[in-house]
PDB file of C-alpha atoms in Angstrom:
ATOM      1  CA  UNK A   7      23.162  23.405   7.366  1.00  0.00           C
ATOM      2  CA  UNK A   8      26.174  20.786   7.430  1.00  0.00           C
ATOM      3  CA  UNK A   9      25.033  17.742  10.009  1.00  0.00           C
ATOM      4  CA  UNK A  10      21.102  19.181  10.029  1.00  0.00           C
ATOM      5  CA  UNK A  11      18.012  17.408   9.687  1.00  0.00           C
ATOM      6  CA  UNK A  12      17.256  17.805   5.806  1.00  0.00           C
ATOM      7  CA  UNK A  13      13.612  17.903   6.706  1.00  0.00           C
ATOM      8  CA  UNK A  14      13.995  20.339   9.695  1.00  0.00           C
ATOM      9  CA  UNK A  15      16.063  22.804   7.209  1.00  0.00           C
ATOM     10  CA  UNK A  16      13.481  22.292   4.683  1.00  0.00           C
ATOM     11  CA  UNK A  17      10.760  23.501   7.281  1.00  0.00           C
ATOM     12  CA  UNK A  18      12.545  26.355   8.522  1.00  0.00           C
ATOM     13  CA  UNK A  19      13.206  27.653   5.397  1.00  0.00           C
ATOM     14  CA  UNK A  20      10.171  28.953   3.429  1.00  0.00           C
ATOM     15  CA  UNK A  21      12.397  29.867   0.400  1.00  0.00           C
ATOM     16  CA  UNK A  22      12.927  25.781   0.045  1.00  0.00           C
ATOM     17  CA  UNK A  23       8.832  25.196   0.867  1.00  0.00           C
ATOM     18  CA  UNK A  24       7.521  26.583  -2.035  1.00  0.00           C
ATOM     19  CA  UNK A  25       9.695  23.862  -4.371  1.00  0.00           C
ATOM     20  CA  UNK A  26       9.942  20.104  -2.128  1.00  0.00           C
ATOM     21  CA  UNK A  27       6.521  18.424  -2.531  1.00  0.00           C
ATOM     22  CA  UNK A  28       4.425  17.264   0.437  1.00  0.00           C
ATOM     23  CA  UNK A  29       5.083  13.989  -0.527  1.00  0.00           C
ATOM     24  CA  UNK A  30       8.866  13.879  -1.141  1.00  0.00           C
ATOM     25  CA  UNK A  31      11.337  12.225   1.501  1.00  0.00           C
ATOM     26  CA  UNK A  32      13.927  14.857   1.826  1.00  0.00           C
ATOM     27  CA  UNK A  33      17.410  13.123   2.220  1.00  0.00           C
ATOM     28  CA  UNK A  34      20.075  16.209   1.831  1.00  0.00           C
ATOM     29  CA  UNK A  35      19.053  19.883   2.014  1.00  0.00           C
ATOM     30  CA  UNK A  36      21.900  22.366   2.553  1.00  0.00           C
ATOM     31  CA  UNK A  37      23.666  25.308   1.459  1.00  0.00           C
ATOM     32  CA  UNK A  38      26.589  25.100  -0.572  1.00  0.00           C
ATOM     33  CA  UNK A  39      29.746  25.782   0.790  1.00  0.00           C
ATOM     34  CA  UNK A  40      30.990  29.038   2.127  1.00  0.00           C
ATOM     35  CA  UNK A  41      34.323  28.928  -0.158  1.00  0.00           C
ATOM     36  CA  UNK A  42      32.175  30.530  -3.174  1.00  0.00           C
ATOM     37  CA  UNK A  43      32.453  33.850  -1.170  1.00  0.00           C
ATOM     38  CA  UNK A  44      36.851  33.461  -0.576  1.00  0.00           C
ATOM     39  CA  UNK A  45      37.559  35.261  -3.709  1.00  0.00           C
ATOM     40  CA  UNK A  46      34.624  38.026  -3.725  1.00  0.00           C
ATOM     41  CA  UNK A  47      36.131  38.566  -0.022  1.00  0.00           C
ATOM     42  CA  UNK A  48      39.433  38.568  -0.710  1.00  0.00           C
ATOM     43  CA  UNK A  49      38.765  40.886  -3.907  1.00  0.00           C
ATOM     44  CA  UNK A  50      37.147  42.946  -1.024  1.00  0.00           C
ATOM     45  CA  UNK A  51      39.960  43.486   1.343  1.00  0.00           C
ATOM     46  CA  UNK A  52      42.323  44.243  -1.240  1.00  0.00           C
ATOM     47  CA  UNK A  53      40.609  47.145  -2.381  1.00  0.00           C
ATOM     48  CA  UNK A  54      40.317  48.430   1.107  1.00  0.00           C
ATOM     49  CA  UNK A  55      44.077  48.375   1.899  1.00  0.00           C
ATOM     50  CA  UNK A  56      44.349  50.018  -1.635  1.00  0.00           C
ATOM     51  CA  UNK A  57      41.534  52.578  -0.831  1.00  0.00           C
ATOM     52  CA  UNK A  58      42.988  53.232   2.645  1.00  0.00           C
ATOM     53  CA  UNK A  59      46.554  53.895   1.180  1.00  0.00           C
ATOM     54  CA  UNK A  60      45.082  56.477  -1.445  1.00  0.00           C
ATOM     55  CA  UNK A  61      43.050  58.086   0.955  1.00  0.00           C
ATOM     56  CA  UNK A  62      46.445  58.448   3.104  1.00  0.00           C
ATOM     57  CA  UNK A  63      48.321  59.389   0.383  1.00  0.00           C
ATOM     58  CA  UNK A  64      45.948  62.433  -1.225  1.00  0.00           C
ATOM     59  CA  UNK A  65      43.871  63.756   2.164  1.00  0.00           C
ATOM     60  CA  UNK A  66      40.709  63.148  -0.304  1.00  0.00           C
ATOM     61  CA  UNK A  67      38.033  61.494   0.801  1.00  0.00           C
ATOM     62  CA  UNK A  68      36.464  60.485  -2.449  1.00  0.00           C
ATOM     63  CA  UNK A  69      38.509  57.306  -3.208  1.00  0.00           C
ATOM     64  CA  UNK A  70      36.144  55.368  -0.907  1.00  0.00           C
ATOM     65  CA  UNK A  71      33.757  55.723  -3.644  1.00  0.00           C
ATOM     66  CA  UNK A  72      35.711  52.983  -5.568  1.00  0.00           C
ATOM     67  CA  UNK A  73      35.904  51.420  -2.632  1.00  0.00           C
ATOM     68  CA  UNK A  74      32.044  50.903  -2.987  1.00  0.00           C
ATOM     69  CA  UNK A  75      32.361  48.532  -5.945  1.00  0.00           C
ATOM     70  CA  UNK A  76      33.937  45.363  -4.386  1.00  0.00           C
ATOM     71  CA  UNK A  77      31.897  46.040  -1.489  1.00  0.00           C
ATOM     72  CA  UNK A  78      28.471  45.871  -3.601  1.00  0.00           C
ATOM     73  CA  UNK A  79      29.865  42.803  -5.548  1.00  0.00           C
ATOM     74  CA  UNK A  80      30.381  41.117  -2.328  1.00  0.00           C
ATOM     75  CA  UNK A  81      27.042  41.967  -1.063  1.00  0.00           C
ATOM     76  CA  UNK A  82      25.652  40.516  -4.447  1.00  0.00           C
ATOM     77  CA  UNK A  83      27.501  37.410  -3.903  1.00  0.00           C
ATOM     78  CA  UNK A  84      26.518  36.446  -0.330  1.00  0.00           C
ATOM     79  CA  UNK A  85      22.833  37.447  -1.057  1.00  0.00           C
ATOM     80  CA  UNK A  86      22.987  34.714  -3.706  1.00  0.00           C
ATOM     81  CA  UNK A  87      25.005  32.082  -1.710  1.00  0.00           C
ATOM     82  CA  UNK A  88      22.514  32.755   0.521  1.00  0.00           C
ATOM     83  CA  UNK A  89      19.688  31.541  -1.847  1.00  0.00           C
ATOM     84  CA  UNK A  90      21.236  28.639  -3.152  1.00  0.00           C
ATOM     85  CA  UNK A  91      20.563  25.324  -1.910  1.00  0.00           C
ATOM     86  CA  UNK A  92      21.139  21.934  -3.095  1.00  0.00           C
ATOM     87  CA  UNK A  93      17.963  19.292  -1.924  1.00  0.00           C
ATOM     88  CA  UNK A  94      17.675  15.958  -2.810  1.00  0.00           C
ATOM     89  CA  UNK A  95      14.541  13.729  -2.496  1.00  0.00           C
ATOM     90  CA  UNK A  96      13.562  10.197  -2.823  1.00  0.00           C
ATOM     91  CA  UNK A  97      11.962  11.741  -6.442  1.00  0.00           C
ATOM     92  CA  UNK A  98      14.494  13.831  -8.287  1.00  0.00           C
ATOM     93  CA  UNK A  99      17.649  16.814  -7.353  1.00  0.00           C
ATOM     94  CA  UNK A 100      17.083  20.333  -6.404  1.00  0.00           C
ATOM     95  CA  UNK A 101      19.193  23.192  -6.871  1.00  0.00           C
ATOM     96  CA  UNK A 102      17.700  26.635  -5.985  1.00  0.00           C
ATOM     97  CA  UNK A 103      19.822  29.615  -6.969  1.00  0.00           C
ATOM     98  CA  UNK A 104      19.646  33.477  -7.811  1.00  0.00           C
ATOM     99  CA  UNK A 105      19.211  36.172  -5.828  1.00  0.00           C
ATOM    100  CA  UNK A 106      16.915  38.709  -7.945  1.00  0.00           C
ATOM    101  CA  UNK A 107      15.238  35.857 -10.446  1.00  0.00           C
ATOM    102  CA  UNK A 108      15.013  33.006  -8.351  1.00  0.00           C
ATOM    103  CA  UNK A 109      15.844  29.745 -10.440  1.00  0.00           C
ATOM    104  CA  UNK A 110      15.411  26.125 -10.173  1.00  0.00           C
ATOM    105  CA  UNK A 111      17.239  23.241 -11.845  1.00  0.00           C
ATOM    106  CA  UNK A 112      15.759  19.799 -11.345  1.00  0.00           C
ATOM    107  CA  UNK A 113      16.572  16.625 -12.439  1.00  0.00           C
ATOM    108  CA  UNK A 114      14.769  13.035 -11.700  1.00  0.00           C
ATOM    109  CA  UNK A 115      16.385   9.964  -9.753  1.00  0.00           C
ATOM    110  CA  UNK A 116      15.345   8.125 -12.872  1.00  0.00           C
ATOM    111  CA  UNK A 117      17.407  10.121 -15.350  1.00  0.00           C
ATOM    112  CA  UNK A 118      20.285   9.333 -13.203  1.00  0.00           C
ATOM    113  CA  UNK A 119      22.534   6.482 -14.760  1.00  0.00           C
ATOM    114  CA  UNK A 120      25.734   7.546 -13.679  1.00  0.00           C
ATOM    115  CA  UNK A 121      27.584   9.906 -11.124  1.00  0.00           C
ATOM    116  CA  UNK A 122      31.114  11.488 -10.385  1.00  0.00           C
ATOM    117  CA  UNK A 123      32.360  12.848  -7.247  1.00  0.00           C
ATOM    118  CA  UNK A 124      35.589  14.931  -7.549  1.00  0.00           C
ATOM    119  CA  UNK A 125      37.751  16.927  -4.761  1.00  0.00           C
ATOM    120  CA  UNK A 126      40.627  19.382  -5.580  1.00  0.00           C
ATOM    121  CA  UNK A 127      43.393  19.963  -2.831  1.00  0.00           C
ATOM    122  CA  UNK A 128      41.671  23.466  -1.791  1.00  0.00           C
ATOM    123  CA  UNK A 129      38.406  21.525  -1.621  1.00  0.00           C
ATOM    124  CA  UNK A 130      39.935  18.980   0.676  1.00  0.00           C
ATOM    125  CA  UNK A 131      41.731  21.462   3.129  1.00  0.00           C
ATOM    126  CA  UNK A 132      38.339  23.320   3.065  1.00  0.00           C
ATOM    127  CA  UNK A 133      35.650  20.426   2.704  1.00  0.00           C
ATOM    128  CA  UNK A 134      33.496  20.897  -0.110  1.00  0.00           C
ATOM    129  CA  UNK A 135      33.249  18.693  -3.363  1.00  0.00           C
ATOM    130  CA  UNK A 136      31.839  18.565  -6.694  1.00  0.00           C
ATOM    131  CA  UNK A 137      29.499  16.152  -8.256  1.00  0.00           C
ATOM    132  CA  UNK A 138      28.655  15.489 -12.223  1.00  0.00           C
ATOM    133  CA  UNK A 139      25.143  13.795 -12.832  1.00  0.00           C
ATOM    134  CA  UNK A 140      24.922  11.783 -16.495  1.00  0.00           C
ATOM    135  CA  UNK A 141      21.491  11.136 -17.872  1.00  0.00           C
ATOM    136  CA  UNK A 142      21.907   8.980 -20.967  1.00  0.00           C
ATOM    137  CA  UNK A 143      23.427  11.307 -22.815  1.00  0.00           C
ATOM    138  CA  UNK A 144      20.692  13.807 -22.606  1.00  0.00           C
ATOM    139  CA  UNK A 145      21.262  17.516 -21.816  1.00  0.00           C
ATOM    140  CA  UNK A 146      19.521  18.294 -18.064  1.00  0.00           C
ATOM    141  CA  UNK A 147      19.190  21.500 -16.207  1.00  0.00           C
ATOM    142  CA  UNK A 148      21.255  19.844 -13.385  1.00  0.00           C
ATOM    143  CA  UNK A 149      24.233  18.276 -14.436  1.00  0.00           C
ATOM    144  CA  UNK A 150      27.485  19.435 -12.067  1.00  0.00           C
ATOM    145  CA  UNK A 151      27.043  21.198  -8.739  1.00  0.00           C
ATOM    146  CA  UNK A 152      29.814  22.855  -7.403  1.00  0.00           C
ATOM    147  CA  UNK A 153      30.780  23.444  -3.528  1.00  0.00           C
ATOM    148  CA  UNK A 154      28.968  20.829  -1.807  1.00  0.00           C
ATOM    149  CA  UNK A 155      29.941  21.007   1.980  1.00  0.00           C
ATOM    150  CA  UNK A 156      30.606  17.698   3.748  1.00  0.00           C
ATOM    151  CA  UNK A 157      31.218  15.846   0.506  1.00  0.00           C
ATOM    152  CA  UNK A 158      32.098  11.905   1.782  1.00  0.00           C
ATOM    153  CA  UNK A 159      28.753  12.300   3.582  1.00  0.00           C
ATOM    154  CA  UNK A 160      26.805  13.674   1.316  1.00  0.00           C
ATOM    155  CA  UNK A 161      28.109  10.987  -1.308  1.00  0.00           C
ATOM    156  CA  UNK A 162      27.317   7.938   0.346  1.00  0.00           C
ATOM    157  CA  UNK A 163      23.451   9.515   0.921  1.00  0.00           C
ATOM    158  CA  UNK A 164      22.779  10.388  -2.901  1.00  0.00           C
ATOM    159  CA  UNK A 165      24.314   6.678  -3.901  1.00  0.00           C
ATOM    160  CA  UNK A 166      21.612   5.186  -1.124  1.00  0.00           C
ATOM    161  CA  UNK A 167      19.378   7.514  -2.766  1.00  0.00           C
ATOM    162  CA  UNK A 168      19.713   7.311  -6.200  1.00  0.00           C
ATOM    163  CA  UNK A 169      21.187   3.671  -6.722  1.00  0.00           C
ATOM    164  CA  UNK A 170      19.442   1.788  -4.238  1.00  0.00           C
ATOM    165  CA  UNK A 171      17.642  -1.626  -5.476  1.00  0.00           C
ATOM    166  CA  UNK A 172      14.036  -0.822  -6.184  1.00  0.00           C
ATOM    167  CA  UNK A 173      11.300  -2.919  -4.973  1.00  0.00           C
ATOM    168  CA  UNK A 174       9.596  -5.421  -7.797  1.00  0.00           C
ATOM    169  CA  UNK A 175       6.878  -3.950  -9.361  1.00  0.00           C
ATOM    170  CA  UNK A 176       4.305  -6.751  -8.277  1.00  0.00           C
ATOM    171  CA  UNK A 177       4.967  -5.582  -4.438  1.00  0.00           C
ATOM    172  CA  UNK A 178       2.565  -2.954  -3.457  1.00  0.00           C
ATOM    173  CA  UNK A 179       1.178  -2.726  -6.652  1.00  0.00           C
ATOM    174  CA  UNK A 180      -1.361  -4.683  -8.933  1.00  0.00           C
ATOM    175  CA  UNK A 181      -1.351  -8.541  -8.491  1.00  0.00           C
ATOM    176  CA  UNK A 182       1.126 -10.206 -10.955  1.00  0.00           C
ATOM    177  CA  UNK A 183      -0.629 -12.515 -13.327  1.00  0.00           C
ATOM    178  CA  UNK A 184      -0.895 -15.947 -12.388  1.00  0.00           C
ATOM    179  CA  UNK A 185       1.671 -18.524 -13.950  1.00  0.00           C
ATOM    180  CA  UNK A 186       0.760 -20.264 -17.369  1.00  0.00           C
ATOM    181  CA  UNK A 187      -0.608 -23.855 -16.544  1.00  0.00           C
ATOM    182  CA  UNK A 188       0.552 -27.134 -18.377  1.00  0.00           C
ATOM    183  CA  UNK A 189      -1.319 -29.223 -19.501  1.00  0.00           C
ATOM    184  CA  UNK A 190      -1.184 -32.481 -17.510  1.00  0.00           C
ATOM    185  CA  UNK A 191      -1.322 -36.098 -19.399  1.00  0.00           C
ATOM    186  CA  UNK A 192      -1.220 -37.254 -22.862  1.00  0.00           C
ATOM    187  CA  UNK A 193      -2.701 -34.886 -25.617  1.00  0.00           C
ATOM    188  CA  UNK A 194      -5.562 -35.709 -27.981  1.00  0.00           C
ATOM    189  CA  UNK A 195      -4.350 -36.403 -31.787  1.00  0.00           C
ATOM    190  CA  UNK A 196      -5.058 -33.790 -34.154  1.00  0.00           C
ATOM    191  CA  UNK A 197      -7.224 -34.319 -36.692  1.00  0.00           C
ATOM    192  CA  UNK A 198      -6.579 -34.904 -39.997  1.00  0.00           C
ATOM    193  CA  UNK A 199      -7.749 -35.687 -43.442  1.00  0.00           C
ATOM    194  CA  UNK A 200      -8.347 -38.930 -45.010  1.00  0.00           C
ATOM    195  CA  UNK A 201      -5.707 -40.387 -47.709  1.00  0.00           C
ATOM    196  CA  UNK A 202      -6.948 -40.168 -51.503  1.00  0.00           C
ATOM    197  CA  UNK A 203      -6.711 -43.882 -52.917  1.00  0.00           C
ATOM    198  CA  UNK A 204      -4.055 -43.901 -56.107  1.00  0.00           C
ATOM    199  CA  UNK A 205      -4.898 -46.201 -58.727  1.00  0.00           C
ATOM    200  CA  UNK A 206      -2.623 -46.872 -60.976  1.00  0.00           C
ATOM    201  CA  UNK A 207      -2.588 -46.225 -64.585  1.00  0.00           C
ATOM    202  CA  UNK A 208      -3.329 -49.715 -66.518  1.00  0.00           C
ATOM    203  CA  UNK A 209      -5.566 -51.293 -63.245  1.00  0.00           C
ATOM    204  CA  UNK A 210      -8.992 -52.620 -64.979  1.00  0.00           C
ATOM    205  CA  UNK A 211     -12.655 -51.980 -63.339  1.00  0.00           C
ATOM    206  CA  UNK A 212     -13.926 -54.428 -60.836  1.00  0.00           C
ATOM    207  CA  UNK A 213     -16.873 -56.640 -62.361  1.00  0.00           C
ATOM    208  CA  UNK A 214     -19.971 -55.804 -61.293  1.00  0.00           C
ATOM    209  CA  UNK A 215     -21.783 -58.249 -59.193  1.00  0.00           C
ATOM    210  CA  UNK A 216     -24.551 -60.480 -60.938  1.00  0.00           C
ATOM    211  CA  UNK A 217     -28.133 -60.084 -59.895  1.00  0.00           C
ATOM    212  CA  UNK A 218     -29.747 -62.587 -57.336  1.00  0.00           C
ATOM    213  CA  UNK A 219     -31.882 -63.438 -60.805  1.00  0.00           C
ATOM    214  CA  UNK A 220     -28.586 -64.464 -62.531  1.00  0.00           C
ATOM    215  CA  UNK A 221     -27.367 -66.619 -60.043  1.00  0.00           C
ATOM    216  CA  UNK A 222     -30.069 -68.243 -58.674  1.00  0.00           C
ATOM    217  CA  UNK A 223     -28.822 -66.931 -55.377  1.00  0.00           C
ATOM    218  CA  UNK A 224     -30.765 -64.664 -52.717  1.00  0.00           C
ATOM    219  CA  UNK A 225     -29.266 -61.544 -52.276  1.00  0.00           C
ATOM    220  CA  UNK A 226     -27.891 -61.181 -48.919  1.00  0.00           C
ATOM    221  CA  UNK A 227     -30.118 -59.696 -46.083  1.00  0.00           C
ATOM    222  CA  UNK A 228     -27.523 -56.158 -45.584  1.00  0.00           C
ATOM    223  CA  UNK A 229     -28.289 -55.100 -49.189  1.00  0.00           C
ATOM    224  CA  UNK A 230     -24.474 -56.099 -50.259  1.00  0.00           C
ATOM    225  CA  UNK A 231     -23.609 -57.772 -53.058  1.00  0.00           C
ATOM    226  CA  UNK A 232     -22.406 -61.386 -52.629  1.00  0.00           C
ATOM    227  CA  UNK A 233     -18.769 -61.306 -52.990  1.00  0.00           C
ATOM    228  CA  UNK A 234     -18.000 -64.471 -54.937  1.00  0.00           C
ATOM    229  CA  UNK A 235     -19.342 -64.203 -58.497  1.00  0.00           C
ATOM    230  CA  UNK A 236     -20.395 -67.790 -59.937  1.00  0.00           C
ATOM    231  CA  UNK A 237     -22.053 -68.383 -63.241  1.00  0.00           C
ATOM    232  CA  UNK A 238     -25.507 -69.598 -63.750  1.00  0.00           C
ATOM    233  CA  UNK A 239     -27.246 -72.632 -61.399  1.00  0.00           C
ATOM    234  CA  UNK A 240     -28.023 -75.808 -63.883  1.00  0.00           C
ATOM    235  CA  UNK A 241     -30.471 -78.563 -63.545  1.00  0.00           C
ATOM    236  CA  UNK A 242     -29.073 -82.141 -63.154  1.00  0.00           C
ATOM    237  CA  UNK A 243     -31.804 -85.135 -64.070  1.00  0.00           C
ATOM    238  CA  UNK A 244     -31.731 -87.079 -61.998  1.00  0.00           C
ATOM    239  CA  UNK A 245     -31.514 -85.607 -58.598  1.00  0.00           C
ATOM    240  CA  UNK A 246     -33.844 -83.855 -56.376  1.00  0.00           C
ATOM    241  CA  UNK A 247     -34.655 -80.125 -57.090  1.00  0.00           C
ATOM    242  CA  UNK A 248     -32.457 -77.869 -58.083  1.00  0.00           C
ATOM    243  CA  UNK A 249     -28.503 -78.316 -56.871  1.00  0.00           C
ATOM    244  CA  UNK A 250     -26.259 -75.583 -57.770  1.00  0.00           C
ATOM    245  CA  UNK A 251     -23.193 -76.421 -59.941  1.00  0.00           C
ATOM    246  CA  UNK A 252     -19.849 -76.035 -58.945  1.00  0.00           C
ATOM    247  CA  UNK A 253     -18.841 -72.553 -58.897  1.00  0.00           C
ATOM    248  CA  UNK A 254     -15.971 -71.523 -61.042  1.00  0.00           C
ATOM    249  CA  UNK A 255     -14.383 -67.967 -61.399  1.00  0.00           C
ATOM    250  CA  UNK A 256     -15.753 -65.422 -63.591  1.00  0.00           C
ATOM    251  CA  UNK A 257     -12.751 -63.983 -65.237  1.00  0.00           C
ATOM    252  CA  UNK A 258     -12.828 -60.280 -65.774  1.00  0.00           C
ATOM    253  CA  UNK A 259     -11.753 -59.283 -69.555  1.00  0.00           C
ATOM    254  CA  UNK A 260      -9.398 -56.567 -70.084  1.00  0.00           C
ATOM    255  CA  UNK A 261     -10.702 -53.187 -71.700  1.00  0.00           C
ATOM    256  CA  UNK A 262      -9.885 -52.960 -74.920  1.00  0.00           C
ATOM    257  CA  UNK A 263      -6.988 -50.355 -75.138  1.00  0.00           C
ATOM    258  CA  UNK A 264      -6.529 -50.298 -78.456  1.00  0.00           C
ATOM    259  CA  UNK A 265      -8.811 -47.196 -79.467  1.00  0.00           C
ATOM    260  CA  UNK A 266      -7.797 -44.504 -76.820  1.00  0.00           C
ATOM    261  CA  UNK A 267      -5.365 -46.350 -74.408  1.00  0.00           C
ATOM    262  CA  UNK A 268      -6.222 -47.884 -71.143  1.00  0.00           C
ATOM    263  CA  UNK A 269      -9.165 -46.309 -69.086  1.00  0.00           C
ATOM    264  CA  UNK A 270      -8.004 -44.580 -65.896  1.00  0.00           C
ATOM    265  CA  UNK A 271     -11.378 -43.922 -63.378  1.00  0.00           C
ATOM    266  CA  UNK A 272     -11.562 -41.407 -61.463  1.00  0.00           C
ATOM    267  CA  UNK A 273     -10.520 -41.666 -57.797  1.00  0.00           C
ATOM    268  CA  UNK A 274     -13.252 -38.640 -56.678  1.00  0.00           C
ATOM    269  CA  UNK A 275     -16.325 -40.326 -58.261  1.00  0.00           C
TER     270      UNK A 275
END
């Protein structure tokens, strides 16, 4: 079917209907060449010339039952060229052989990672080819095909086949995800945890404030304690009510470290 319509061969042919799916885009679907029969054929002829020459030779007509075994193994031989078909689809690679146990050998376009095309001088006087699928380095059920007729032809349509750019996967499919978003201005601090105070080793206990009684002072409206210690108020004879004295600085005394050292206090209390 050199030069056919792949689909059109596919339809005419019912052997080839029962294996390419309703679905599948059929892009080569022929025979394989006619040069698998030369040597069967030639193997034929010979033995009639030899047959003929016996049969000349004795006057008995019983050599033409040797005769009868090239002929059957060129019978066998045509009836399974004529089954076997090489079909490739948009999906995987076809090749239907055998005449009394019909086989199949199938391997997917995604399997597929490399392919060789080779031509020996008979093949190019005659026009056939062969091609080698790889597959990763695993073992398929279709790896070389043999006798391919119309070989440049039928090369250039498995390479558009099998290596042509596939379509992104967000076309025709599922929407894609939309892009991540970044967040626009300044961002907010993190929060963190407020610094312990240190207090050194040595540093003496801040004097308690005096009470309002002490001082002669009222104690200030927010509850606080009046920051500036002074000593005691004292009356002056002589003038009107009671004036404070001058305020002097009440001197803190140092713990006594003698006993067990200087006091450290405790930052958590």
């Amino acid at each position: 079917m050199n030069g056919a319509d792949p689909d059109l061969a596919v339809r005419r042919h019912s052997h080839l209907r029962r294996y390419v799916l309703a679905g599948e885009r059929v892009s080569v679907a022929t025979r394989l060449h006619w040069a698998k029969l030369v040597e069967p054929i030639a193997t034929t002829l010979a033995a009639t010339v030899l047959v003929a020459w016996l049969h000349s030779t004795s006057g008995s007509g019983l050599v033409w039952v040797l005769w009868l075994l090239p002929a059957g193994r060129l019978f066998v031989r045509w009836a399974e060229w004529h089954y076997e078909w090489f079909v490739a689809t948009d999906k995987r690679l076809l090749l239907t052989y055998g005449f009394i146990i019909h086989k199949v050998a199938m391997m997917p376009l995604a399997k597929v990672t490399d392919m060789g095309y080779t031509r020996t001088p008979v093949g190019q006087v005659l026009g056939y080819g062969r091609f080698v699928m790889e597959s990763a380095g695993q073992d398929q059920a279709l790896r070389q095909i043999d006798h391919v007729p119309d070989p440049d032809q039928t090369y250039r349509t498995l390479c558009d086949t099998i290596f042509a750019p596939k379509p992104p996967p967000g076309d025709g499919g599922s929407p894609s995800p939309p892009p991540a978003i970044a967040p626009s201005g300044r961002a907010a601090p993190r929060p963190t945890t407020a610094e312990i105070p240190v207090v050194p080793v040595g540093t003496p206990d801040p004097a308690p404030a005096p009470p309002a009684a002490a001082t002669g002072r009222a104690r200030p409206l927010d509850g606080g304690a009046d920051p500036r210690p002074t000593t005691a108020d004292t009356r002056h004879p002589g003038r009107r009510g009671w004036i404070p004295a001058r305020r002097r600085p009440v001197h803190d005394t140092p713990p006594d470290a003698g006993d067990g050292g200087p006091i450290v206090p405790d930052p958590f209390l």
